[in-house]
Tab-separated table of C-alpha atoms and ligand atoms in Angstrom:
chain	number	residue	atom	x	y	z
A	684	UNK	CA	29.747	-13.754	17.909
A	685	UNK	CA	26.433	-11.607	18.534
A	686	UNK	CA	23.773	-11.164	16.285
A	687	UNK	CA	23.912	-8.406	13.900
A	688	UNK	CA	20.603	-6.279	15.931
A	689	UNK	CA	19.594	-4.141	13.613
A	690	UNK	CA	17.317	-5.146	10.304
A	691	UNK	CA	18.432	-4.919	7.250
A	692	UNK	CA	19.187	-2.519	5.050
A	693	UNK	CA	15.896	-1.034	3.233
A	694	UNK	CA	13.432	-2.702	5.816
A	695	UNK	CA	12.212	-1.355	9.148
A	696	UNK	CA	10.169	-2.446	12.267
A	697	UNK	CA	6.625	-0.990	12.224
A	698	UNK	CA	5.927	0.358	16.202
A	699	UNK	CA	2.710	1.011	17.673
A	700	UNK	CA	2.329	4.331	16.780
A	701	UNK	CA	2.999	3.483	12.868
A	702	UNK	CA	1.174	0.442	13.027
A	703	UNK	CA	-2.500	2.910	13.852
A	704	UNK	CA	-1.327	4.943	10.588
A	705	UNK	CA	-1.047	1.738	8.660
A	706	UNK	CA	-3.693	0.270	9.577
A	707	UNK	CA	-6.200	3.408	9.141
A	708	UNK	CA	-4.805	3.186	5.603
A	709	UNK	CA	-5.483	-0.687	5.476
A	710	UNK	CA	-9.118	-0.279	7.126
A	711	UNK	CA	-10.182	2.704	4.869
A	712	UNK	CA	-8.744	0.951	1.816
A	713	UNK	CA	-11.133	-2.501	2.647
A	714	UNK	CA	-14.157	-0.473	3.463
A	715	UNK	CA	-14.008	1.427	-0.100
A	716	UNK	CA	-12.698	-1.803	-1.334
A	717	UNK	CA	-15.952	-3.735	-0.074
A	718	UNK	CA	-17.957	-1.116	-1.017
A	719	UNK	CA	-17.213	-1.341	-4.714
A	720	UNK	CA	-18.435	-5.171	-4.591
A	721	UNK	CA	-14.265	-6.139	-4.537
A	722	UNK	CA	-13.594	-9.307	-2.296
A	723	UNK	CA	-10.366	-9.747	-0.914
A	724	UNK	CA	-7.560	-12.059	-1.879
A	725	UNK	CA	-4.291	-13.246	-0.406
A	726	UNK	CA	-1.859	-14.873	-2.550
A	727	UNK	CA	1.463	-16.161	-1.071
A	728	UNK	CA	4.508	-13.848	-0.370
A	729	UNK	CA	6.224	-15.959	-2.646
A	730	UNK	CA	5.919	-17.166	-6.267
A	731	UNK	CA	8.098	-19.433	-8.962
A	732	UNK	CA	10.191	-17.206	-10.182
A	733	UNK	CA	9.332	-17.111	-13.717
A	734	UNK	CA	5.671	-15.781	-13.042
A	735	UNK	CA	6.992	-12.278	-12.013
A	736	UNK	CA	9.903	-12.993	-15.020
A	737	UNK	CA	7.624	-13.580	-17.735
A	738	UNK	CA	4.817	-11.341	-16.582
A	739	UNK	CA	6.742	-8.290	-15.592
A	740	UNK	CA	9.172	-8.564	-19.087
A	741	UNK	CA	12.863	-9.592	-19.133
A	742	UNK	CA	13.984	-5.958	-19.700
A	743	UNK	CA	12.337	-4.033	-16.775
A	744	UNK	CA	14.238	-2.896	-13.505
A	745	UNK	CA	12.592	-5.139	-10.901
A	746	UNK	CA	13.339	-8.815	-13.261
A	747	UNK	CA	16.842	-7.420	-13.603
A	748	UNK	CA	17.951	-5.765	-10.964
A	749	UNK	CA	15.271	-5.741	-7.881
A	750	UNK	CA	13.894	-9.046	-7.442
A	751	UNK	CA	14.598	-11.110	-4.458
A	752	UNK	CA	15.517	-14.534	-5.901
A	753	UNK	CA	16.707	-17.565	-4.619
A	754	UNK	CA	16.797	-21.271	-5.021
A	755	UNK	CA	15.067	-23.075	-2.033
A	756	UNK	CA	15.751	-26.668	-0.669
A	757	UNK	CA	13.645	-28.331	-3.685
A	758	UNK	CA	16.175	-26.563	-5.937
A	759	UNK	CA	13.120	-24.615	-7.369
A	760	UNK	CA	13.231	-20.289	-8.359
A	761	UNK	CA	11.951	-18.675	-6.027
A	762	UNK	CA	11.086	-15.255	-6.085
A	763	UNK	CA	9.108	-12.683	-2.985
A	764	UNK	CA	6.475	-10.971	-4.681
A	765	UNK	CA	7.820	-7.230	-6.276
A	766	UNK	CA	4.251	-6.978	-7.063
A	767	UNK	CA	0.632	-7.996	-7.009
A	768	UNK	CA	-0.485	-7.720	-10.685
A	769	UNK	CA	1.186	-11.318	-11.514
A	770	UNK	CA	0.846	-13.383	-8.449
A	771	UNK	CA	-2.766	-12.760	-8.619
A	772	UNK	CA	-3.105	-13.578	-12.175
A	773	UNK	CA	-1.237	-16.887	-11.655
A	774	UNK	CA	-3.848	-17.260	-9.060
A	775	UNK	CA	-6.663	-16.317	-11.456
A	776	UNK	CA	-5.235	-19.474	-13.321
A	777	UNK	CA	-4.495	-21.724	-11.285
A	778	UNK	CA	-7.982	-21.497	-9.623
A	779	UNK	CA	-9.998	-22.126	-12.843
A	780	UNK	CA	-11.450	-18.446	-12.078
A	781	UNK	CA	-12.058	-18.130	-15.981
A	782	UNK	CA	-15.435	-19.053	-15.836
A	783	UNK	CA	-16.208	-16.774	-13.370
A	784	UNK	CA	-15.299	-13.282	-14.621
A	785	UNK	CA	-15.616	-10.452	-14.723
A	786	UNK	CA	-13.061	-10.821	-11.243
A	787	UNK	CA	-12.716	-7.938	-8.659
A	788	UNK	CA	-9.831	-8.391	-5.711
A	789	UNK	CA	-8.438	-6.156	-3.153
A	790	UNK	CA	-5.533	-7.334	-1.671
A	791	UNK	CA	-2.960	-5.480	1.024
A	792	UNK	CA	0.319	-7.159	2.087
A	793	UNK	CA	4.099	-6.767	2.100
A	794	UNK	CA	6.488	-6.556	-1.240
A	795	UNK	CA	10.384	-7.127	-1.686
A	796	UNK	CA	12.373	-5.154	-4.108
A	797	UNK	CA	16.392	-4.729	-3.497
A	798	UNK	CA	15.964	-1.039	-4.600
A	799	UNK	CA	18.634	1.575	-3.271
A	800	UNK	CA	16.979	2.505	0.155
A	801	UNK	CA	16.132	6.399	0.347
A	802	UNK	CA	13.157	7.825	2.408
A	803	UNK	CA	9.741	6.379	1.041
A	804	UNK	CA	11.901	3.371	-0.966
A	805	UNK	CA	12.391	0.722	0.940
A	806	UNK	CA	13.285	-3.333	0.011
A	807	UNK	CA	10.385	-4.470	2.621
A	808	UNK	CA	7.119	-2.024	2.158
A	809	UNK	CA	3.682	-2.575	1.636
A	810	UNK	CA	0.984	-2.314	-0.654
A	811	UNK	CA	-2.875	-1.995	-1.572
A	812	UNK	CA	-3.934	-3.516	-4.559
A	813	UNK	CA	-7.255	-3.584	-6.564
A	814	UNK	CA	-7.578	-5.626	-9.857
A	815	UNK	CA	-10.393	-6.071	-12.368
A	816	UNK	CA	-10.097	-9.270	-14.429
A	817	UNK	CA	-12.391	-9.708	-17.336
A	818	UNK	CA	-13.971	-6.876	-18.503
A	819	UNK	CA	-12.093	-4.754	-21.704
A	820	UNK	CA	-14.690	-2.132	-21.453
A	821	UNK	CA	-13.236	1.103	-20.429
A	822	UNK	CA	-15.267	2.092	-17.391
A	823	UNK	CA	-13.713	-0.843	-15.389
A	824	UNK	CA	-10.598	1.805	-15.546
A	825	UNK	CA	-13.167	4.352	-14.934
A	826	UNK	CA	-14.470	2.095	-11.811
A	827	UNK	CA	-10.872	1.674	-10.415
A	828	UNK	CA	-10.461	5.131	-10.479
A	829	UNK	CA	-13.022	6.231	-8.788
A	830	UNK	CA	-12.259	4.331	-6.179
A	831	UNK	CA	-8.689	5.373	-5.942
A	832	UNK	CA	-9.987	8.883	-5.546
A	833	UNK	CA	-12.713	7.558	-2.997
A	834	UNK	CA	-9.756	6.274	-0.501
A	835	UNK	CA	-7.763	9.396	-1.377
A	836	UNK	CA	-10.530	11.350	-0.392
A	837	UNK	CA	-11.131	9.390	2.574
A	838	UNK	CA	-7.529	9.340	3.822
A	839	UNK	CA	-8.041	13.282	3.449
A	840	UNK	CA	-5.420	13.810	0.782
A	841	UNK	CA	-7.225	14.072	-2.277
A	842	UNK	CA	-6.279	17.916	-2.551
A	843	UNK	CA	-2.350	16.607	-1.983
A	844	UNK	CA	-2.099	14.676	-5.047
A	845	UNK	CA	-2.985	14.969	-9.230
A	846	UNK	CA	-3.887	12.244	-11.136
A	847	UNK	CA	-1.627	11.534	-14.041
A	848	UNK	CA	-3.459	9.657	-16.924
A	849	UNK	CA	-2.152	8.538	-20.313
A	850	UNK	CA	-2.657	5.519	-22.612
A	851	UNK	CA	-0.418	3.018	-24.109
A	852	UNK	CA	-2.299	2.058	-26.708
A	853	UNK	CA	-3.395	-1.221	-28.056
A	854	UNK	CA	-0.990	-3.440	-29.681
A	855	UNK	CA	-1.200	-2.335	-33.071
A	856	UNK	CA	-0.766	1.536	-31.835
A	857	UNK	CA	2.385	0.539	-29.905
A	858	UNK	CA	4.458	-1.253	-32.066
A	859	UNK	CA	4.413	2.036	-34.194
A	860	UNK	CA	5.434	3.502	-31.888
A	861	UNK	CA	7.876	1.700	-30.463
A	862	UNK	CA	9.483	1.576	-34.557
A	863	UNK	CA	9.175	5.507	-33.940
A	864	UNK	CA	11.288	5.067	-30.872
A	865	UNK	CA	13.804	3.111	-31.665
A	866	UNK	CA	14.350	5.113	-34.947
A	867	UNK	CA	14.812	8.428	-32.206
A	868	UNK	CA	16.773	6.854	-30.173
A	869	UNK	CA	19.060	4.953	-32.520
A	870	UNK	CA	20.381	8.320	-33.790
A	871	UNK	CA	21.151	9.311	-29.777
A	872	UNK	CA	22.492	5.589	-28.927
A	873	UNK	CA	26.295	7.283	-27.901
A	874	UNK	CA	24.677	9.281	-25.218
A	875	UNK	CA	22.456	7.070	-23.469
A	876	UNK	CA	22.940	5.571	-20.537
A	877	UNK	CA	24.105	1.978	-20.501
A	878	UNK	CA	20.416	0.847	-19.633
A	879	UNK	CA	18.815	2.416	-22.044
A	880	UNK	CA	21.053	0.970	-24.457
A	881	UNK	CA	20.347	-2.388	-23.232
A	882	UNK	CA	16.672	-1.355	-23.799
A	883	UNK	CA	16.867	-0.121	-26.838
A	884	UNK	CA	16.203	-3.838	-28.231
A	885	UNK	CA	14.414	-5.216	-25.901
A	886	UNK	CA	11.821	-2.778	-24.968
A	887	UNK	CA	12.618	0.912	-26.040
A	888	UNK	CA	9.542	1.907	-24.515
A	889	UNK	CA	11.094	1.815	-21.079
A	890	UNK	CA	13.944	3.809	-22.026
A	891	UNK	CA	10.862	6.809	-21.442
A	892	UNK	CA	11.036	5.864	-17.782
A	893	UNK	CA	14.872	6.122	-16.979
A	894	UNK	CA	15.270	8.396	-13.812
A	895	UNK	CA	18.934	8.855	-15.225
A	896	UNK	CA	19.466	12.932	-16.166
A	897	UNK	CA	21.489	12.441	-19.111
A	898	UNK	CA	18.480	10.352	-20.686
A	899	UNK	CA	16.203	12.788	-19.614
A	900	UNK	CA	17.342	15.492	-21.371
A	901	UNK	CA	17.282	13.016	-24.306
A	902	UNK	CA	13.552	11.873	-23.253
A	903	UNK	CA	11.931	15.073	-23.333
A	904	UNK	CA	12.078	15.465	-27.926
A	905	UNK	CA	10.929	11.771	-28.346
A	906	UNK	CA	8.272	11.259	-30.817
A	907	UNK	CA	5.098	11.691	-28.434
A	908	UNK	CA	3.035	8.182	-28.004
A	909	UNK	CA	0.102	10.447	-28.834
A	910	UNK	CA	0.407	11.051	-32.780
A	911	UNK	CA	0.847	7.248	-32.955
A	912	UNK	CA	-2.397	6.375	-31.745
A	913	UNK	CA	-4.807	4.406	-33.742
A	914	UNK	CA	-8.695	5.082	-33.805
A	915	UNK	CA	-9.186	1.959	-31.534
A	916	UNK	CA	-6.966	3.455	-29.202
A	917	UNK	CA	-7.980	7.138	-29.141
A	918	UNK	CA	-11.554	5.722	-28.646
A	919	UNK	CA	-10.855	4.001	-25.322
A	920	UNK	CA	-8.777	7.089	-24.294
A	921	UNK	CA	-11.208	9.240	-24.663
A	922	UNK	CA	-14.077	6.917	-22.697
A	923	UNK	CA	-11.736	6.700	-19.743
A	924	UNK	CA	-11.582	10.936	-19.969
A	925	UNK	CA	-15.383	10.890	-20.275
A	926	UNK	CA	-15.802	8.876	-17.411
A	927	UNK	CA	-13.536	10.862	-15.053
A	928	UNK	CA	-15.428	13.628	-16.484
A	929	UNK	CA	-18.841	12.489	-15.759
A	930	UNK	CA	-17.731	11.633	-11.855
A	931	UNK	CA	-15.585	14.887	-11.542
A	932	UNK	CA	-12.777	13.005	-10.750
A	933	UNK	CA	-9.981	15.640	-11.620
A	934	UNK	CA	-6.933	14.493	-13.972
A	935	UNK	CA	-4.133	15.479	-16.030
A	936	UNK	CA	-3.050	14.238	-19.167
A	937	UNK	CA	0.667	13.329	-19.087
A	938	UNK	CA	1.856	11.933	-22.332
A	939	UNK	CA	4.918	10.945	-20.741
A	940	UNK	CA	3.646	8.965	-18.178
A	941	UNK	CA	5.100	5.241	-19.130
A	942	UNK	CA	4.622	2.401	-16.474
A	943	UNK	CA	7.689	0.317	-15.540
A	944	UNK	CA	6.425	-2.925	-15.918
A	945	UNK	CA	5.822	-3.926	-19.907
A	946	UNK	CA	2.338	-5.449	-19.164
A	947	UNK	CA	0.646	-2.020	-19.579
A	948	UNK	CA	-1.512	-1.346	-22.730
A	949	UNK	CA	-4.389	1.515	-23.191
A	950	UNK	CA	-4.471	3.031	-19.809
A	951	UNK	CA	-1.893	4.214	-17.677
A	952	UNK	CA	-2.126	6.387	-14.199
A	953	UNK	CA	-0.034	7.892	-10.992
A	954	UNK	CA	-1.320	9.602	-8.547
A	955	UNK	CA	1.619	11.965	-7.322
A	956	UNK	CA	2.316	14.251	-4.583
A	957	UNK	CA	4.664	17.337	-4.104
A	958	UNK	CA	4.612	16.536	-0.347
A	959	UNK	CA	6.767	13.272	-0.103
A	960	UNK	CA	9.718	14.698	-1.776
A	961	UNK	CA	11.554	12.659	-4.711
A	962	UNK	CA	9.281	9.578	-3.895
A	963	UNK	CA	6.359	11.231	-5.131
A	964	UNK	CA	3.869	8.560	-6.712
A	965	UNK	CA	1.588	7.670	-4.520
A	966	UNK	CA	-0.603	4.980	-6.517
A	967	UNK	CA	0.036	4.252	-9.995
A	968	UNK	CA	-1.379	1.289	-12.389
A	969	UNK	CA	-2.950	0.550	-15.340
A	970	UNK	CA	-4.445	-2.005	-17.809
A	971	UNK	CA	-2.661	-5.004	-18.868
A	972	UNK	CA	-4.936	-6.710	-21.329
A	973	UNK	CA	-2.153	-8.643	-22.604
A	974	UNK	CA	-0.669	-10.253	-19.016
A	975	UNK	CA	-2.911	-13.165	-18.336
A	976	UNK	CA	-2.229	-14.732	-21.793
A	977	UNK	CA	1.354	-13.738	-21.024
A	978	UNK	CA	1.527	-16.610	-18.191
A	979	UNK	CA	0.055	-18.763	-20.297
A	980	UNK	CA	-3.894	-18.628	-20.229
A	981	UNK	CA	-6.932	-17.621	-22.236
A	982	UNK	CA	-6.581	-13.550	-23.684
A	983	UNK	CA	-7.983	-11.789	-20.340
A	984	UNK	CA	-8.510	-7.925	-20.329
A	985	UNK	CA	-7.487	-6.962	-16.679
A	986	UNK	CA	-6.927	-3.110	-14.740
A	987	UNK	CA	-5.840	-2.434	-11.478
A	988	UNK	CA	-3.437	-0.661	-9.424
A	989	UNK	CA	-1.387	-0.084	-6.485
A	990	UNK	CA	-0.258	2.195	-3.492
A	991	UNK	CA	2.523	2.268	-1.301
A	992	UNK	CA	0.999	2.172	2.436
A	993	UNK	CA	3.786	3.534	3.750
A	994	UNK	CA	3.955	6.670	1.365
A	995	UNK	CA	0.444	6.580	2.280
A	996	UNK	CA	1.207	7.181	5.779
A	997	UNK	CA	3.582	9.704	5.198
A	998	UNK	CA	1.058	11.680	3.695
A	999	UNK	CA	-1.621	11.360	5.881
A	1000	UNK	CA	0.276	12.911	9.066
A	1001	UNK	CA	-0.653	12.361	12.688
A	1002	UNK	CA	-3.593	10.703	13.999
A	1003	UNK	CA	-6.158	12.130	16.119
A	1004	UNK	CA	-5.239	10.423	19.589
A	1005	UNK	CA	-6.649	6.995	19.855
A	1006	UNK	CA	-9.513	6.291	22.819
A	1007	UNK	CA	-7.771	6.463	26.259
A	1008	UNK	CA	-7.430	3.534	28.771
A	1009	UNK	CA	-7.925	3.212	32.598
A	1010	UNK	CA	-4.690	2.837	34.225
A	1011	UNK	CA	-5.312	0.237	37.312
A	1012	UNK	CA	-2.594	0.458	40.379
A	1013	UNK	CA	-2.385	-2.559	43.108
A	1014	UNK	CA	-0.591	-1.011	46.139
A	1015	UNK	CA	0.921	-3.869	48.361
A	1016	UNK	CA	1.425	-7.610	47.116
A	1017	UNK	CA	-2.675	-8.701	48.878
A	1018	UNK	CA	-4.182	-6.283	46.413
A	1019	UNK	CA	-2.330	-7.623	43.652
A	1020	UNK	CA	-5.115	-10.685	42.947
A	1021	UNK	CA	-8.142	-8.171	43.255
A	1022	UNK	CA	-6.661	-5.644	40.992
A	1023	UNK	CA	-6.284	-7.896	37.852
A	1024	UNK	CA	-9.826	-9.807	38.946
A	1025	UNK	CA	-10.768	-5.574	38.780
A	1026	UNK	CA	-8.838	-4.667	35.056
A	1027	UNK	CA	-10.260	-8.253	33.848
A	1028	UNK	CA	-13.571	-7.024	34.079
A	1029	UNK	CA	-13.623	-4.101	33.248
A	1030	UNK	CA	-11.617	-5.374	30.410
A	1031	UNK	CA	-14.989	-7.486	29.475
A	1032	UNK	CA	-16.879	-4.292	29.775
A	1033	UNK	CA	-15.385	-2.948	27.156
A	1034	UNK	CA	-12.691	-0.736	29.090
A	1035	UNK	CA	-8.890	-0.793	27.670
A	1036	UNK	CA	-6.916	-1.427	30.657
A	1037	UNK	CA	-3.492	-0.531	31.419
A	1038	UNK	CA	-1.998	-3.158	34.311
A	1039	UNK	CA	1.116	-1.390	36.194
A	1040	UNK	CA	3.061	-4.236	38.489
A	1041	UNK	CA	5.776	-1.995	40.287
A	1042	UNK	CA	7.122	1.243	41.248
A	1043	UNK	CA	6.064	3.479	43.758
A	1044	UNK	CA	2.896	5.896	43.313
A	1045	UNK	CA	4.411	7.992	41.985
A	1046	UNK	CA	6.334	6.333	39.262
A	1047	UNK	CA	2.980	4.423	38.527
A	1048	UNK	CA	0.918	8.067	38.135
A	1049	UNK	CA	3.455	9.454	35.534
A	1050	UNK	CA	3.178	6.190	33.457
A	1051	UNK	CA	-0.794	6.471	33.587
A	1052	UNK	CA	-0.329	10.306	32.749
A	1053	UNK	CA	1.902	9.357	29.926
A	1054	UNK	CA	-0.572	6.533	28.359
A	1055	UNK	CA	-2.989	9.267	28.562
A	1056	UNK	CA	-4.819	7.415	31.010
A	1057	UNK	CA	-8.376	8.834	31.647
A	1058	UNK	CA	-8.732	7.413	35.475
A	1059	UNK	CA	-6.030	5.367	37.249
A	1060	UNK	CA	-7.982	2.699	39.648
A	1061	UNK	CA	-6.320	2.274	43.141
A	1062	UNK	CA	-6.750	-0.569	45.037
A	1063	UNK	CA	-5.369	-0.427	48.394
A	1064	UNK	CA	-5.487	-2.509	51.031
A	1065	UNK	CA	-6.901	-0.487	53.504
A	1066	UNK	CA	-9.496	0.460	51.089
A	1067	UNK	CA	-10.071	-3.301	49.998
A	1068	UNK	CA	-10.378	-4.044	53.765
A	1069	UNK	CA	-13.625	-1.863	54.129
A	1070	UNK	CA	-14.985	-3.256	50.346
A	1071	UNK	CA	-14.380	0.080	48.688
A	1072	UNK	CA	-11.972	1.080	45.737
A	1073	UNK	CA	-10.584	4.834	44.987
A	1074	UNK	CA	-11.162	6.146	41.179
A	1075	UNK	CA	-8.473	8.985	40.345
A	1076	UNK	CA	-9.963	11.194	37.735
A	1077	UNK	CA	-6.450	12.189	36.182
A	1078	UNK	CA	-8.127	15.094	34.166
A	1079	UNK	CA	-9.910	16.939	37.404
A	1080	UNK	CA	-7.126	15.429	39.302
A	1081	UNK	CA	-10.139	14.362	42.136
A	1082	UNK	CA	-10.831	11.505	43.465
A	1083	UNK	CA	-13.388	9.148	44.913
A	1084	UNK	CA	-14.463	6.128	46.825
A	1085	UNK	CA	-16.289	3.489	45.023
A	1086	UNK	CA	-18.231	0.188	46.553
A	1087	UNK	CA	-16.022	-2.663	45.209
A	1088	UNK	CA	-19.246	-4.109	43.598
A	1089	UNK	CA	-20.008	-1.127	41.578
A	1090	UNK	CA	-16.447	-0.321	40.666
A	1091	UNK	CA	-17.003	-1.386	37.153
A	1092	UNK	CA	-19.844	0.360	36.472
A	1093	UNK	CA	-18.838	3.399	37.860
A	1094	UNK	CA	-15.590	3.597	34.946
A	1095	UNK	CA	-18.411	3.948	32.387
A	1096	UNK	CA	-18.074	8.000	33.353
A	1097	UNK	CA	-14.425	7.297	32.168
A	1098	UNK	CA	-14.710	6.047	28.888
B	1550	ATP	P1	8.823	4.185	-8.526
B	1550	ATP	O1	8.759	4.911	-9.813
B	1550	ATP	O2	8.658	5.085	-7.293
B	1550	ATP	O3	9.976	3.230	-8.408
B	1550	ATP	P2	7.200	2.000	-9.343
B	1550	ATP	O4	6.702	2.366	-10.688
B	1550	ATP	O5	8.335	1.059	-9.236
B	1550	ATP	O6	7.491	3.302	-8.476
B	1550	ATP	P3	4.899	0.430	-8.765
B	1550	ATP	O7	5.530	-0.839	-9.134
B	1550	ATP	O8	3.900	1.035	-9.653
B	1550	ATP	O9	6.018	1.499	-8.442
B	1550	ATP	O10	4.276	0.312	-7.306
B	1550	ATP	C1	3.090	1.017	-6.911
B	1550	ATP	C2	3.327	1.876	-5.700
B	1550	ATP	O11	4.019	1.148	-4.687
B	1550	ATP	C3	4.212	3.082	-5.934
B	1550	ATP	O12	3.468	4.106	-6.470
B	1550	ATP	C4	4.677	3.393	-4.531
B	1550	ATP	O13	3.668	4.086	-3.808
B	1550	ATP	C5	4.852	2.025	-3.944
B	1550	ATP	N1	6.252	1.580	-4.022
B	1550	ATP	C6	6.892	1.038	-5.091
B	1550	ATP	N2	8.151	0.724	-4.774
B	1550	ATP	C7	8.324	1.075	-3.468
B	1550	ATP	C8	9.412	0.984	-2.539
B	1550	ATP	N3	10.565	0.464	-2.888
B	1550	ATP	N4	9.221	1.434	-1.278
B	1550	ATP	C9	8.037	1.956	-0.888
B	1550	ATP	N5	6.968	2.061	-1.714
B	1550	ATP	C10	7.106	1.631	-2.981
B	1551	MG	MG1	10.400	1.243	-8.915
């Protein structure tokens, strides 16, 4: 039987023309990165399963319903990474970084969730992440933000998104709150949806960030996280605002911004868009001072965030064209040794070189026109047999005869 050729459902093959979008994202996001003192990291794609379990909280969407999980030959959980926050923690950990804090990682790679696929949601997609370990002081979130709005403004869509900025609270703050909650929602528990329901023990405050209409409507006349705020709380709140302030970073308080992972406390951020439709956050994160003790280590305050690179990409439209090679055309099989000895140099100089094998003239022109080829190089045998070579300029549509030792650096008018 034949292969099933197609990829699977929610994932999709990157081609060239992506691939420059992506990677402009990827390259602006390290040079911000690197510029805010952050050194990269790379953890692996996957992770025991029970440090995304007990990180991300039992009673969130991607532990029960979006993680790719599976038992490998060892008979261990295994899990591909939903998410950075947690994988880099555990490697925080495991690496006896402790001692070395405050911590500041950039990391860019691909994530797995088994979401419903819809345009901008996919099970395979990709993500920058920055994280702060170490430091509880509320300009870290400032910090992170900034630089956020740095690659936003680089990517040229700062003026396409808001920033979306709440707070969770500390500890203290949110278990009155989440009493408040559960009190609210008790008295509505016949018309929620069978999630929230299931949430309602577990973790009420994610019942706030059902996408499902009926709880909506319910959503919007729950108690307000903000009149449940302690001093502590309203303090670091209002340091974070301050900070924005003093960098004229624009932002919008949301109070019913909620993240969907139950790590969060204090602050909590999206940056949305109106341009990508229903998929419209763009980078989102938080602080998770609680996390790192969590999997099991010391009390670590940490912030960071992440962005989808291929909402990203969406959102940064075309590319201005990228530089334009020389096309280079043996005609006959004797020229066929000189011509790559010809594109291999040039190659060396610095030239990109397009290599066509077959096809008549003609055929060969239209695929140099179509790379956007600036000059096709022509070596003929005639030509070859009194030392010269013929440079087609494709724009002026001229060309001329050039002494086989000074073919190469006559292309430098090309480049
Ligand atoms: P959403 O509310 O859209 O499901 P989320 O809260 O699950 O987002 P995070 O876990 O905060 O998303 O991930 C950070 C960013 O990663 C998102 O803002 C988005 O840009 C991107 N992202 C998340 N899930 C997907 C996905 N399935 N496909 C593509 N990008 C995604
Ligand atoms: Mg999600």
């Amino acid at each position: 039987m034949a292969a099933r050729l197609q990829s699977v459902r929610g994932t999709h093959d990157i081609l060239p023309e992506e691939a420059r979008k992506f990677r402009r994202v990827v390259e602006t996001f390290r040079a911000v990165a690197e510029r805010y003192a952050f050194g990269e990291i790379a953890t692996p794609i996957f992770e025991f399963t029970e440090v995304f379990s007990r990180s991300l909280g039992e009673a969130t969407d991607v532990v029960t319903k979006e993680m790719y999980t599976f038992t490998d030959r060892s008979g261990d959980s295994i899990t591909l990474r939903p998410e950075y926050t947690a994988g880099i923690a555990r490697a925080f950990l495991s690496n006896g970084l402790q001692q070395e804090t405050p911590c500041r990682f950039y990391a860019w790679g691909p994530m797995f969730r088994h979401e419903r696929p819809q345009k901008g949601r996919l099970r395979q997609f990709h993500q920058l992440d920055v994280e702060i370990i170490g430091v509880a002081e509320a300009q870290a979130d400032v910090e992170l933000l900034a630089l956020a709005y740095d690659l936003l403004s680089e990517l040229g869509v700062a003026d396409k998104v808001t920033l979306e900025l709440n707070t969770l609270g500390d500890h203290e703050s949110r278990a009155r709150y989440r009493d408040a909650l559960v009190k609210y929602f008790s008295a509505h528990v016949s018309t929620l949806s069978e999630d929230s329901r299931a949430r309602l023990d577990k973790n009420p405050l994610r019942i706030l960030d059902s996408k499902d209409a009926g709880d909506r409507a319910i959503i919007n006349n729950a108690p307000l996280f903000t009149d449940y705020l302690n001093e502590a709380s309203l303090a670091f709140f209002a340091d974070v605002k301050r900070g924005l302030e003093a960098l004229h970073i624009p932002y919008k308080v949301n109070p019913r911004l909620v993240r969907g992972l139950d790590y969060y406390t204090h602050t909590a951020f999206e940056f949305t868009t109106e341009a990508l439709g229903a998929q419209g956050t763009v980078l989102a994160g938080g602080r998770y001072d609680g996390l790192i003790e969590e999997l099991g280590g010391p009390a670590t305050p940490g912030v960071g965030w992440a962005s989808g690179i291929e909402r990203l990409s969406m959102l940064i439209g075309d590319l201005e064209p990228g530089p334009r090679p020389i096309a280079v055309i043996p005609v006959g099989a004797a020229t066929q040794e000189v011509a790559h000895i010809i594109a291999h140099d040039a190659r060396r100089a610095g030239h990109i070189v397009d290599m066509s094998y077959r096809g008549n003239m003609g055929k060969r022109l239209t695929r140099a026109n179509k790379l956007r080829a600036r000059a096709a190089v022509i070596v003929g045998e005639d030509e070859l047999a009194r030392g010269v070579i013929v440079i087609r300029d494709l724009d002026a549509g001229t060309q001329t005869e050039v002494p086989r030792d000074r073919l190469v650096a006559a292309l430098d008018a090309f480049r």
